[in-house]
Amino acid sequence: MTTRPPVDALVIGAGVIGLATAITFAEAGHRVLVRTAEPLEQTTSAVAGALWGPWMAEPADRAMTWAAHTLTFLTDLAGRPGTGVRVATGTDVSNVEHEPPEWFSLLRGLRPCHGDELPPGYAHGNRYTAPLVDMPVHLRYLANRLHAAGGEIAVESVDTIEDAADLALLIINCAGLGARNLASDTQLYPVRGQHVVVTNPGITDFLEVDTADSPDLVAIYPHGDHVVLGGTAEPHRWDRTPDPVTAAAILKRCTALDPRLRDAEIIEHRVGLRPTRPQVRLELGQGPSGSIVVHNYGHGGAGVSLSWGCAAKAFTLVSQL
């Protein structure tokens, strides 16, 4: 007699991609277990900014669809107590005038900045509204929502797909950078991001600078009583220890944009490794012992922006079998 696996679906990874995917399956009636190598607060998702905007997400046509779905989902969550999501207004500025990416067409209230809306030294910019997510709060909300749907989370790593097949016939690989070993994917690499979290001196609008290909990012993301200041984008750097020199440079760049930050107190330093590859991997595969594998990873810095769209696509792929 064949023994039925203990759950219908095993989701590997408890970042925003894994939790959104797990919730999608659990709320459809599947028995779902999430296995994660690290607690929620130590995932890459926990240290994100996190403003909706699928920068550099490929393939662009599919990413546009996933991002639009996620934008609608997050906008619906905005304002609900405990979700960590709000719809914020802010500015994206640049020294060089250029065509905005296609996904800017999805944004509400998009318009060019007036001259008095630009920080000193910047000649071009756009104003718009988009979901801004306090990630530690949001991850707790997602975990509670999953539990309410009957899903479980276990802080326990999965070393191989073969091990996963002992637990479920449906394996959903949302392991982020861990998929490099789990799926033997040498195209996957880290892009290190460092943020500084400070007390909020009264900032309500977000501010981003288009820094092109520079590893030194400039972003100000207000979340009520604190502000997340960014940041960096350092390819192939694996170190998760906060660098004090980098932190000082982040503070200097952000304070130049908004002098109110001069008197802000540092609350914490955050470092995460964005799981990056040339294209998001979202596809079906065949696993051992008759199992089905869905790969859903490689979202780089766009995990929050693509999460619910990719979760819906993963569910569709399985439903079509």
mmCIF file with all atom_site columns, N, CA and C in Angstrom, residues 212-267:
data_model
loop_
_atom_site.group_PDB
_atom_site.id
_atom_site.type_symbol
_atom_site.label_atom_id
_atom_site.label_alt_id
_atom_site.label_comp_id
_atom_site.label_asym_id
_atom_site.label_entity_id
_atom_site.label_seq_id
_atom_site.pdbx_PDB_ins_code
_atom_site.Cartn_x
_atom_site.Cartn_y
_atom_site.Cartn_z
_atom_site.occupancy
_atom_site.B_iso_or_equiv
_atom_site.pdbx_formal_charge
_atom_site.auth_seq_id
_atom_site.auth_comp_id
_atom_site.auth_asym_id
_atom_site.auth_atom_id
_atom_site.pdbx_PDB_model_num
ATOM 1   N N  . ALA A 1 212 ? 21.287 54.558 -12.466 1.00 0.00 ? 212 ALA A N  1
ATOM 2   C CA . ALA A 1 212 ? 21.742 53.738 -13.603 1.00 0.00 ? 212 ALA A CA 1
ATOM 3   C C  . ALA A 1 212 ? 22.418 52.466 -13.107 1.00 0.00 ? 212 ALA A C  1
ATOM 4   N N  . ASP A 1 213 ? 23.633 52.202 -13.536 1.00 0.00 ? 213 ASP A N  1
ATOM 5   C CA . ASP A 1 213 ? 24.309 50.944 -13.196 1.00 0.00 ? 213 ASP A CA 1
ATOM 6   C C  . ASP A 1 213 ? 25.209 51.050 -11.961 1.00 0.00 ? 213 ASP A C  1
ATOM 7   N N  . SER A 1 214 ? 25.144 52.150 -11.262 1.00 0.00 ? 214 SER A N  1
ATOM 8   C CA . SER A 1 214 ? 26.001 52.317 -10.087 1.00 0.00 ? 214 SER A CA 1
ATOM 9   C C  . SER A 1 214 ? 25.596 51.346 -8.981  1.00 0.00 ? 214 SER A C  1
ATOM 10  N N  . PRO A 1 215 ? 26.558 50.791 -8.244  1.00 0.00 ? 215 PRO A N  1
ATOM 11  C CA . PRO A 1 215 ? 26.225 49.949 -7.089  1.00 0.00 ? 215 PRO A CA 1
ATOM 12  C C  . PRO A 1 215 ? 25.771 50.769 -5.877  1.00 0.00 ? 215 PRO A C  1
ATOM 13  N N  . ASP A 1 216 ? 25.923 52.086 -5.951  1.00 0.00 ? 216 ASP A N  1
ATOM 14  C CA . ASP A 1 216 ? 25.531 52.975 -4.858  1.00 0.00 ? 216 ASP A CA 1
ATOM 15  C C  . ASP A 1 216 ? 24.146 53.544 -5.142  1.00 0.00 ? 216 ASP A C  1
ATOM 16  N N  . LEU A 1 217 ? 23.138 53.015 -4.448  1.00 0.00 ? 217 LEU A N  1
ATOM 17  C CA . LEU A 1 217 ? 21.763 53.446 -4.642  1.00 0.00 ? 217 LEU A CA 1
ATOM 18  C C  . LEU A 1 217 ? 21.422 54.577 -3.684  1.00 0.00 ? 217 LEU A C  1
ATOM 19  N N  . VAL A 1 218 ? 20.352 55.312 -4.033  1.00 0.00 ? 218 VAL A N  1
ATOM 20  C CA . VAL A 1 218 ? 19.863 56.379 -3.165  1.00 0.00 ? 218 VAL A CA 1
ATOM 21  C C  . VAL A 1 218 ? 18.350 56.250 -3.080  1.00 0.00 ? 218 VAL A C  1
ATOM 22  N N  . ALA A 1 219 ? 17.850 55.968 -1.882  1.00 0.00 ? 219 ALA A N  1
ATOM 23  C CA . ALA A 1 219 ? 16.412 55.802 -1.705  1.00 0.00 ? 219 ALA A CA 1
ATOM 24  C C  . ALA A 1 219 ? 16.030 56.121 -0.267  1.00 0.00 ? 219 ALA A C  1
ATOM 25  N N  . ILE A 1 220 ? 14.868 56.737 -0.112  1.00 0.00 ? 220 ILE A N  1
ATOM 26  C CA . ILE A 1 220 ? 14.319 57.089 1.194   1.00 0.00 ? 220 ILE A CA 1
ATOM 27  C C  . ILE A 1 220 ? 12.900 56.539 1.264   1.00 0.00 ? 220 ILE A C  1
ATOM 28  N N  . TYR A 1 221 ? 12.680 55.560 2.160   1.00 0.00 ? 221 TYR A N  1
ATOM 29  C CA . TYR A 1 221 ? 11.385 54.897 2.268   1.00 0.00 ? 221 TYR A CA 1
ATOM 30  C C  . TYR A 1 221 ? 10.827 55.093 3.681   1.00 0.00 ? 221 TYR A C  1
ATOM 31  N N  . PRO A 1 222 ? 9.872  56.005 3.874   1.00 0.00 ? 222 PRO A N  1
ATOM 32  C CA . PRO A 1 222 ? 9.323  56.230 5.214   1.00 0.00 ? 222 PRO A CA 1
ATOM 33  C C  . PRO A 1 222 ? 8.252  55.205 5.585   1.00 0.00 ? 222 PRO A C  1
ATOM 34  N N  . HIS A 1 223 ? 8.357  54.683 6.792   1.00 0.00 ? 223 HIS A N  1
ATOM 35  C CA . HIS A 1 223 ? 7.391  53.713 7.307   1.00 0.00 ? 223 HIS A CA 1
ATOM 36  C C  . HIS A 1 223 ? 6.946  54.155 8.707   1.00 0.00 ? 223 HIS A C  1
ATOM 37  N N  . GLY A 1 224 ? 6.119  55.179 8.761   1.00 0.00 ? 224 GLY A N  1
ATOM 38  C CA . GLY A 1 224 ? 5.628  55.620 10.057  1.00 0.00 ? 224 GLY A CA 1
ATOM 39  C C  . GLY A 1 224 ? 6.730  56.185 10.924  1.00 0.00 ? 224 GLY A C  1
ATOM 40  N N  . ASP A 1 225 ? 7.081  55.459 11.993  1.00 0.00 ? 225 ASP A N  1
ATOM 41  C CA . ASP A 1 225 ? 8.053  55.982 12.951  1.00 0.00 ? 225 ASP A CA 1
ATOM 42  C C  . ASP A 1 225 ? 9.498  55.762 12.538  1.00 0.00 ? 225 ASP A C  1
ATOM 43  N N  . HIS A 1 226 ? 9.745  55.103 11.423  1.00 0.00 ? 226 HIS A N  1
ATOM 44  C CA . HIS A 1 226 ? 11.119 54.889 10.972  1.00 0.00 ? 226 HIS A CA 1
ATOM 45  C C  . HIS A 1 226 ? 11.226 55.052 9.454   1.00 0.00 ? 226 HIS A C  1
ATOM 46  N N  . VAL A 1 227 ? 12.463 55.201 9.000   1.00 0.00 ? 227 VAL A N  1
ATOM 47  C CA . VAL A 1 227 ? 12.744 55.368 7.573   1.00 0.00 ? 227 VAL A CA 1
ATOM 48  C C  . VAL A 1 227 ? 13.832 54.380 7.181   1.00 0.00 ? 227 VAL A C  1
ATOM 49  N N  . VAL A 1 228 ? 13.618 53.690 6.055   1.00 0.00 ? 228 VAL A N  1
ATOM 50  C CA . VAL A 1 228 ? 14.638 52.805 5.508   1.00 0.00 ? 228 VAL A CA 1
ATOM 51  C C  . VAL A 1 228 ? 15.404 53.581 4.441   1.00 0.00 ? 228 VAL A C  1
ATOM 52  N N  . LEU A 1 229 ? 16.713 53.682 4.634   1.00 0.00 ? 229 LEU A N  1
ATOM 53  C CA . LEU A 1 229 ? 17.573 54.417 3.712   1.00 0.00 ? 229 LEU A CA 1
ATOM 54  C C  . LEU A 1 229 ? 18.425 53.439 2.914   1.00 0.00 ? 229 LEU A C  1
ATOM 55  N N  . GLY A 1 230 ? 18.418 53.637 1.601   1.00 0.00 ? 230 GLY A N  1
ATOM 56  C CA . GLY A 1 230 ? 19.217 52.755 0.762   1.00 0.00 ? 230 GLY A CA 1
ATOM 57  C C  . GLY A 1 230 ? 20.187 53.545 -0.092  1.00 0.00 ? 230 GLY A C  1
ATOM 58  N N  . GLY A 1 231 ? 21.075 52.833 -0.595  1.00 0.00 ? 231 GLY A N  1
ATOM 59  C CA . GLY A 1 231 ? 21.357 51.438 -0.351  1.00 0.00 ? 231 GLY A CA 1
ATOM 60  C C  . GLY A 1 231 ? 22.505 51.072 -1.263  1.00 0.00 ? 231 GLY A C  1
ATOM 61  N N  . THR A 1 232 ? 22.618 49.785 -1.514  1.00 0.00 ? 232 THR A N  1
ATOM 62  C CA . THR A 1 232 ? 23.660 49.269 -2.396  1.00 0.00 ? 232 THR A CA 1
ATOM 63  C C  . THR A 1 232 ? 23.113 48.159 -3.282  1.00 0.00 ? 232 THR A C  1
ATOM 64  N N  . ALA A 1 233 ? 23.809 47.902 -4.374  1.00 0.00 ? 233 ALA A N  1
ATOM 65  C CA . ALA A 1 233 ? 23.519 46.781 -5.269  1.00 0.00 ? 233 ALA A CA 1
ATOM 66  C C  . ALA A 1 233 ? 24.865 46.252 -5.756  1.00 0.00 ? 233 ALA A C  1
ATOM 67  N N  . GLU A 1 234 ? 25.440 45.319 -4.982  1.00 0.00 ? 234 GLU A N  1
ATOM 68  C CA . GLU A 1 234 ? 26.798 44.839 -5.227  1.00 0.00 ? 234 GLU A CA 1
ATOM 69  C C  . GLU A 1 234 ? 26.756 43.395 -5.734  1.00 0.00 ? 234 GLU A C  1
ATOM 70  N N  . PRO A 1 235 ? 26.912 43.189 -7.037  1.00 0.00 ? 235 PRO A N  1
ATOM 71  C CA . PRO A 1 235 ? 26.813 41.838 -7.597  1.00 0.00 ? 235 PRO A CA 1
ATOM 72  C C  . PRO A 1 235 ? 27.914 40.916 -7.075  1.00 0.00 ? 235 PRO A C  1
ATOM 73  N N  . HIS A 1 236 ? 27.536 39.658 -6.846  1.00 0.00 ? 236 HIS A N  1
ATOM 74  C CA . HIS A 1 236 ? 28.460 38.570 -6.498  1.00 0.00 ? 236 HIS A CA 1
ATOM 75  C C  . HIS A 1 236 ? 29.144 38.765 -5.143  1.00 0.00 ? 236 HIS A C  1
ATOM 76  N N  . ARG A 1 237 ? 28.605 39.620 -4.303  1.00 0.00 ? 237 ARG A N  1
ATOM 77  C CA . ARG A 1 237 ? 29.157 39.781 -2.960  1.00 0.00 ? 237 ARG A CA 1
ATOM 78  C C  . ARG A 1 237 ? 28.261 39.037 -1.968  1.00 0.00 ? 237 ARG A C  1
ATOM 79  N N  . TRP A 1 238 ? 28.831 38.093 -1.237  1.00 0.00 ? 238 TRP A N  1
ATOM 80  C CA . TRP A 1 238 ? 28.083 37.208 -0.360  1.00 0.00 ? 238 TRP A CA 1
ATOM 81  C C  . TRP A 1 238 ? 28.050 37.668 1.097   1.00 0.00 ? 238 TRP A C  1
ATOM 82  N N  . ASP A 1 239 ? 28.770 38.673 1.460   1.00 0.00 ? 239 ASP A N  1
ATOM 83  C CA . ASP A 1 239 ? 28.922 39.085 2.846   1.00 0.00 ? 239 ASP A CA 1
ATOM 84  C C  . ASP A 1 239 ? 27.633 39.738 3.363   1.00 0.00 ? 239 ASP A C  1
ATOM 85  N N  . ARG A 1 240 ? 27.093 39.221 4.469   1.00 0.00 ? 240 ARG A N  1
ATOM 86  C CA . ARG A 1 240 ? 25.881 39.783 5.064   1.00 0.00 ? 240 ARG A CA 1
ATOM 87  C C  . ARG A 1 240 ? 26.171 40.599 6.323   1.00 0.00 ? 240 ARG A C  1
ATOM 88  N N  . THR A 1 241 ? 27.426 40.872 6.585   1.00 0.00 ? 241 THR A N  1
ATOM 89  C CA . THR A 1 241 ? 27.788 41.698 7.735   1.00 0.00 ? 241 THR A CA 1
ATOM 90  C C  . THR A 1 241 ? 27.711 43.174 7.348   1.00 0.00 ? 241 THR A C  1
ATOM 91  N N  . PRO A 1 242 ? 26.981 44.005 8.097   1.00 0.00 ? 242 PRO A N  1
ATOM 92  C CA . PRO A 1 242 ? 26.903 45.432 7.768   1.00 0.00 ? 242 PRO A CA 1
ATOM 93  C C  . PRO A 1 242 ? 28.284 46.080 7.752   1.00 0.00 ? 242 PRO A C  1
ATOM 94  N N  . ASP A 1 243 ? 28.528 46.882 6.742   1.00 0.00 ? 243 ASP A N  1
ATOM 95  C CA . ASP A 1 243 ? 29.802 47.583 6.587   1.00 0.00 ? 243 ASP A CA 1
ATOM 96  C C  . ASP A 1 243 ? 29.618 49.021 7.075   1.00 0.00 ? 243 ASP A C  1
ATOM 97  N N  . PRO A 1 244 ? 30.332 49.446 8.115   1.00 0.00 ? 244 PRO A N  1
ATOM 98  C CA . PRO A 1 244 ? 30.148 50.802 8.652   1.00 0.00 ? 244 PRO A CA 1
ATOM 99  C C  . PRO A 1 244 ? 30.512 51.899 7.650   1.00 0.00 ? 244 PRO A C  1
ATOM 100 N N  . VAL A 1 245 ? 31.487 51.637 6.790   1.00 0.00 ? 245 VAL A N  1
ATOM 101 C CA . VAL A 1 245 ? 31.853 52.638 5.777   1.00 0.00 ? 245 VAL A CA 1
ATOM 102 C C  . VAL A 1 245 ? 30.715 52.811 4.775   1.00 0.00 ? 245 VAL A C  1
ATOM 103 N N  . THR A 1 246 ? 30.145 51.686 4.373   1.00 0.00 ? 246 THR A N  1
ATOM 104 C CA . THR A 1 246 ? 29.012 51.734 3.456   1.00 0.00 ? 246 THR A CA 1
ATOM 105 C C  . THR A 1 246 ? 27.824 52.439 4.102   1.00 0.00 ? 246 THR A C  1
ATOM 106 N N  . ALA A 1 247 ? 27.571 52.149 5.380   1.00 0.00 ? 247 ALA A N  1
ATOM 107 C CA . ALA A 1 247 ? 26.467 52.784 6.093   1.00 0.00 ? 247 ALA A CA 1
ATOM 108 C C  . ALA A 1 247 ? 26.641 54.296 6.143   1.00 0.00 ? 247 ALA A C  1
ATOM 109 N N  . ALA A 1 248 ? 27.863 54.739 6.409   1.00 0.00 ? 248 ALA A N  1
ATOM 110 C CA . ALA A 1 248 ? 28.131 56.177 6.458   1.00 0.00 ? 248 ALA A CA 1
ATOM 111 C C  . ALA A 1 248 ? 27.892 56.829 5.104   1.00 0.00 ? 248 ALA A C  1
ATOM 112 N N  . ALA A 1 249 ? 28.269 56.136 4.038   1.00 0.00 ? 249 ALA A N  1
ATOM 113 C CA . ALA A 1 249 ? 28.062 56.674 2.691   1.00 0.00 ? 249 ALA A CA 1
ATOM 114 C C  . ALA A 1 249 ? 26.572 56.758 2.352   1.00 0.00 ? 249 ALA A C  1
ATOM 115 N N  . ILE A 1 250 ? 25.796 55.749 2.780   1.00 0.00 ? 250 ILE A N  1
ATOM 116 C CA . ILE A 1 250 ? 24.348 55.776 2.562   1.00 0.00 ? 250 ILE A CA 1
ATOM 117 C C  . ILE A 1 250 ? 23.731 56.974 3.276   1.00 0.00 ? 250 ILE A C  1
ATOM 118 N N  . LEU A 1 251 ? 24.110 57.163 4.528   1.00 0.00 ? 251 LEU A N  1
ATOM 119 C CA . LEU A 1 251 ? 23.582 58.296 5.289   1.00 0.00 ? 251 LEU A CA 1
ATOM 120 C C  . LEU A 1 251 ? 23.946 59.627 4.635   1.00 0.00 ? 251 LEU A C  1
ATOM 121 N N  . LYS A 1 252 ? 25.159 59.736 4.142   1.00 0.00 ? 252 LYS A N  1
ATOM 122 C CA . LYS A 1 252 ? 25.601 60.979 3.507   1.00 0.00 ? 252 LYS A CA 1
ATOM 123 C C  . LYS A 1 252 ? 24.785 61.261 2.248   1.00 0.00 ? 252 LYS A C  1
ATOM 124 N N  . ARG A 1 253 ? 24.564 60.221 1.407   1.00 0.00 ? 253 ARG A N  1
ATOM 125 C CA . ARG A 1 253 ? 23.808 60.414 0.168   1.00 0.00 ? 253 ARG A CA 1
ATOM 126 C C  . ARG A 1 253 ? 22.356 60.820 0.464   1.00 0.00 ? 253 ARG A C  1
ATOM 127 N N  . CYS A 1 254 ? 21.745 60.150 1.437   1.00 0.00 ? 254 CYS A N  1
ATOM 128 C CA . CYS A 1 254 ? 20.337 60.413 1.729   1.00 0.00 ? 254 CYS A CA 1
ATOM 129 C C  . CYS A 1 254 ? 20.139 61.748 2.441   1.00 0.00 ? 254 CYS A C  1
ATOM 130 N N  . THR A 1 255 ? 21.066 62.107 3.319   1.00 0.00 ? 255 THR A N  1
ATOM 131 C CA . THR A 1 255 ? 20.975 63.388 4.018   1.00 0.00 ? 255 THR A CA 1
ATOM 132 C C  . THR A 1 255 ? 21.117 64.558 3.050   1.00 0.00 ? 255 THR A C  1
ATOM 133 N N  . ALA A 1 256 ? 21.925 64.368 2.003   1.00 0.00 ? 256 ALA A N  1
ATOM 134 C CA . ALA A 1 256 ? 22.068 65.416 0.989   1.00 0.00 ? 256 ALA A CA 1
ATOM 135 C C  . ALA A 1 256 ? 20.743 65.671 0.281   1.00 0.00 ? 256 ALA A C  1
ATOM 136 N N  . LEU A 1 257 ? 19.936 64.627 0.146   1.00 0.00 ? 257 LEU A N  1
ATOM 137 C CA . LEU A 1 257 ? 18.630 64.770 -0.499  1.00 0.00 ? 257 LEU A CA 1
ATOM 138 C C  . LEU A 1 257 ? 17.598 65.368 0.455   1.00 0.00 ? 257 LEU A C  1
ATOM 139 N N  . ASP A 1 258 ? 17.637 64.953 1.708   1.00 0.00 ? 258 ASP A N  1
ATOM 140 C CA . ASP A 1 258 ? 16.660 65.431 2.691   1.00 0.00 ? 258 ASP A CA 1
ATOM 141 C C  . ASP A 1 258 ? 17.401 65.765 3.988   1.00 0.00 ? 258 ASP A C  1
ATOM 142 N N  . PRO A 1 259 ? 17.728 67.050 4.201   1.00 0.00 ? 259 PRO A N  1
ATOM 143 C CA . PRO A 1 259 ? 18.506 67.453 5.381   1.00 0.00 ? 259 PRO A CA 1
ATOM 144 C C  . PRO A 1 259 ? 17.841 67.119 6.717   1.00 0.00 ? 259 PRO A C  1
ATOM 145 N N  . ARG A 1 260 ? 16.538 66.852 6.716   1.00 0.00 ? 260 ARG A N  1
ATOM 146 C CA . ARG A 1 260 ? 15.871 66.478 7.970   1.00 0.00 ? 260 ARG A CA 1
ATOM 147 C C  . ARG A 1 260 ? 16.472 65.218 8.583   1.00 0.00 ? 260 ARG A C  1
ATOM 148 N N  . LEU A 1 261 ? 17.135 64.411 7.770   1.00 0.00 ? 261 LEU A N  1
ATOM 149 C CA . LEU A 1 261 ? 17.716 63.155 8.249   1.00 0.00 ? 261 LEU A CA 1
ATOM 150 C C  . LEU A 1 261 ? 18.976 63.365 9.095   1.00 0.00 ? 261 LEU A C  1
ATOM 151 N N  . ARG A 1 262 ? 19.502 64.584 9.126   1.00 0.00 ? 262 ARG A N  1
ATOM 152 C CA . ARG A 1 262 ? 20.736 64.839 9.880   1.00 0.00 ? 262 ARG A CA 1
ATOM 153 C C  . ARG A 1 262 ? 20.576 64.504 11.358  1.00 0.00 ? 262 ARG A C  1
ATOM 154 N N  . ASP A 1 263 ? 19.403 64.753 11.890  1.00 0.00 ? 263 ASP A N  1
ATOM 155 C CA . ASP A 1 263 ? 19.182 64.539 13.319  1.00 0.00 ? 263 ASP A CA 1
ATOM 156 C C  . ASP A 1 263 ? 18.519 63.208 13.626  1.00 0.00 ? 263 ASP A C  1
ATOM 157 N N  . ALA A 1 264 ? 18.345 62.362 12.615  1.00 0.00 ? 264 ALA A N  1
ATOM 158 C CA . ALA A 1 264 ? 17.709 61.057 12.835  1.00 0.00 ? 264 ALA A CA 1
ATOM 159 C C  . ALA A 1 264 ? 18.676 60.114 13.548  1.00 0.00 ? 264 ALA A C  1
ATOM 160 N N  . GLU A 1 265 ? 18.130 59.267 14.396  1.00 0.00 ? 265 GLU A N  1
ATOM 161 C CA . GLU A 1 265 ? 18.936 58.295 15.121  1.00 0.00 ? 265 GLU A CA 1
ATOM 162 C C  . GLU A 1 265 ? 18.930 56.955 14.389  1.00 0.00 ? 265 GLU A C  1
ATOM 163 N N  . ILE A 1 266 ? 20.079 56.306 14.339  1.00 0.00 ? 266 ILE A N  1
ATOM 164 C CA . ILE A 1 266 ? 20.170 54.997 13.695  1.00 0.00 ? 266 ILE A CA 1
ATOM 165 C C  . ILE A 1 266 ? 19.513 53.951 14.596  1.00 0.00 ? 266 ILE A C  1
ATOM 166 N N  . ILE A 1 267 ? 18.613 53.186 14.003  1.00 0.00 ? 267 ILE A N  1
ATOM 167 C CA . ILE A 1 267 ? 17.919 52.117 14.720  1.00 0.00 ? 267 ILE A CA 1
ATOM 168 C C  . ILE A 1 267 ? 18.599 50.773 14.469  1.00 0.00 ? 267 ILE A C  1
#
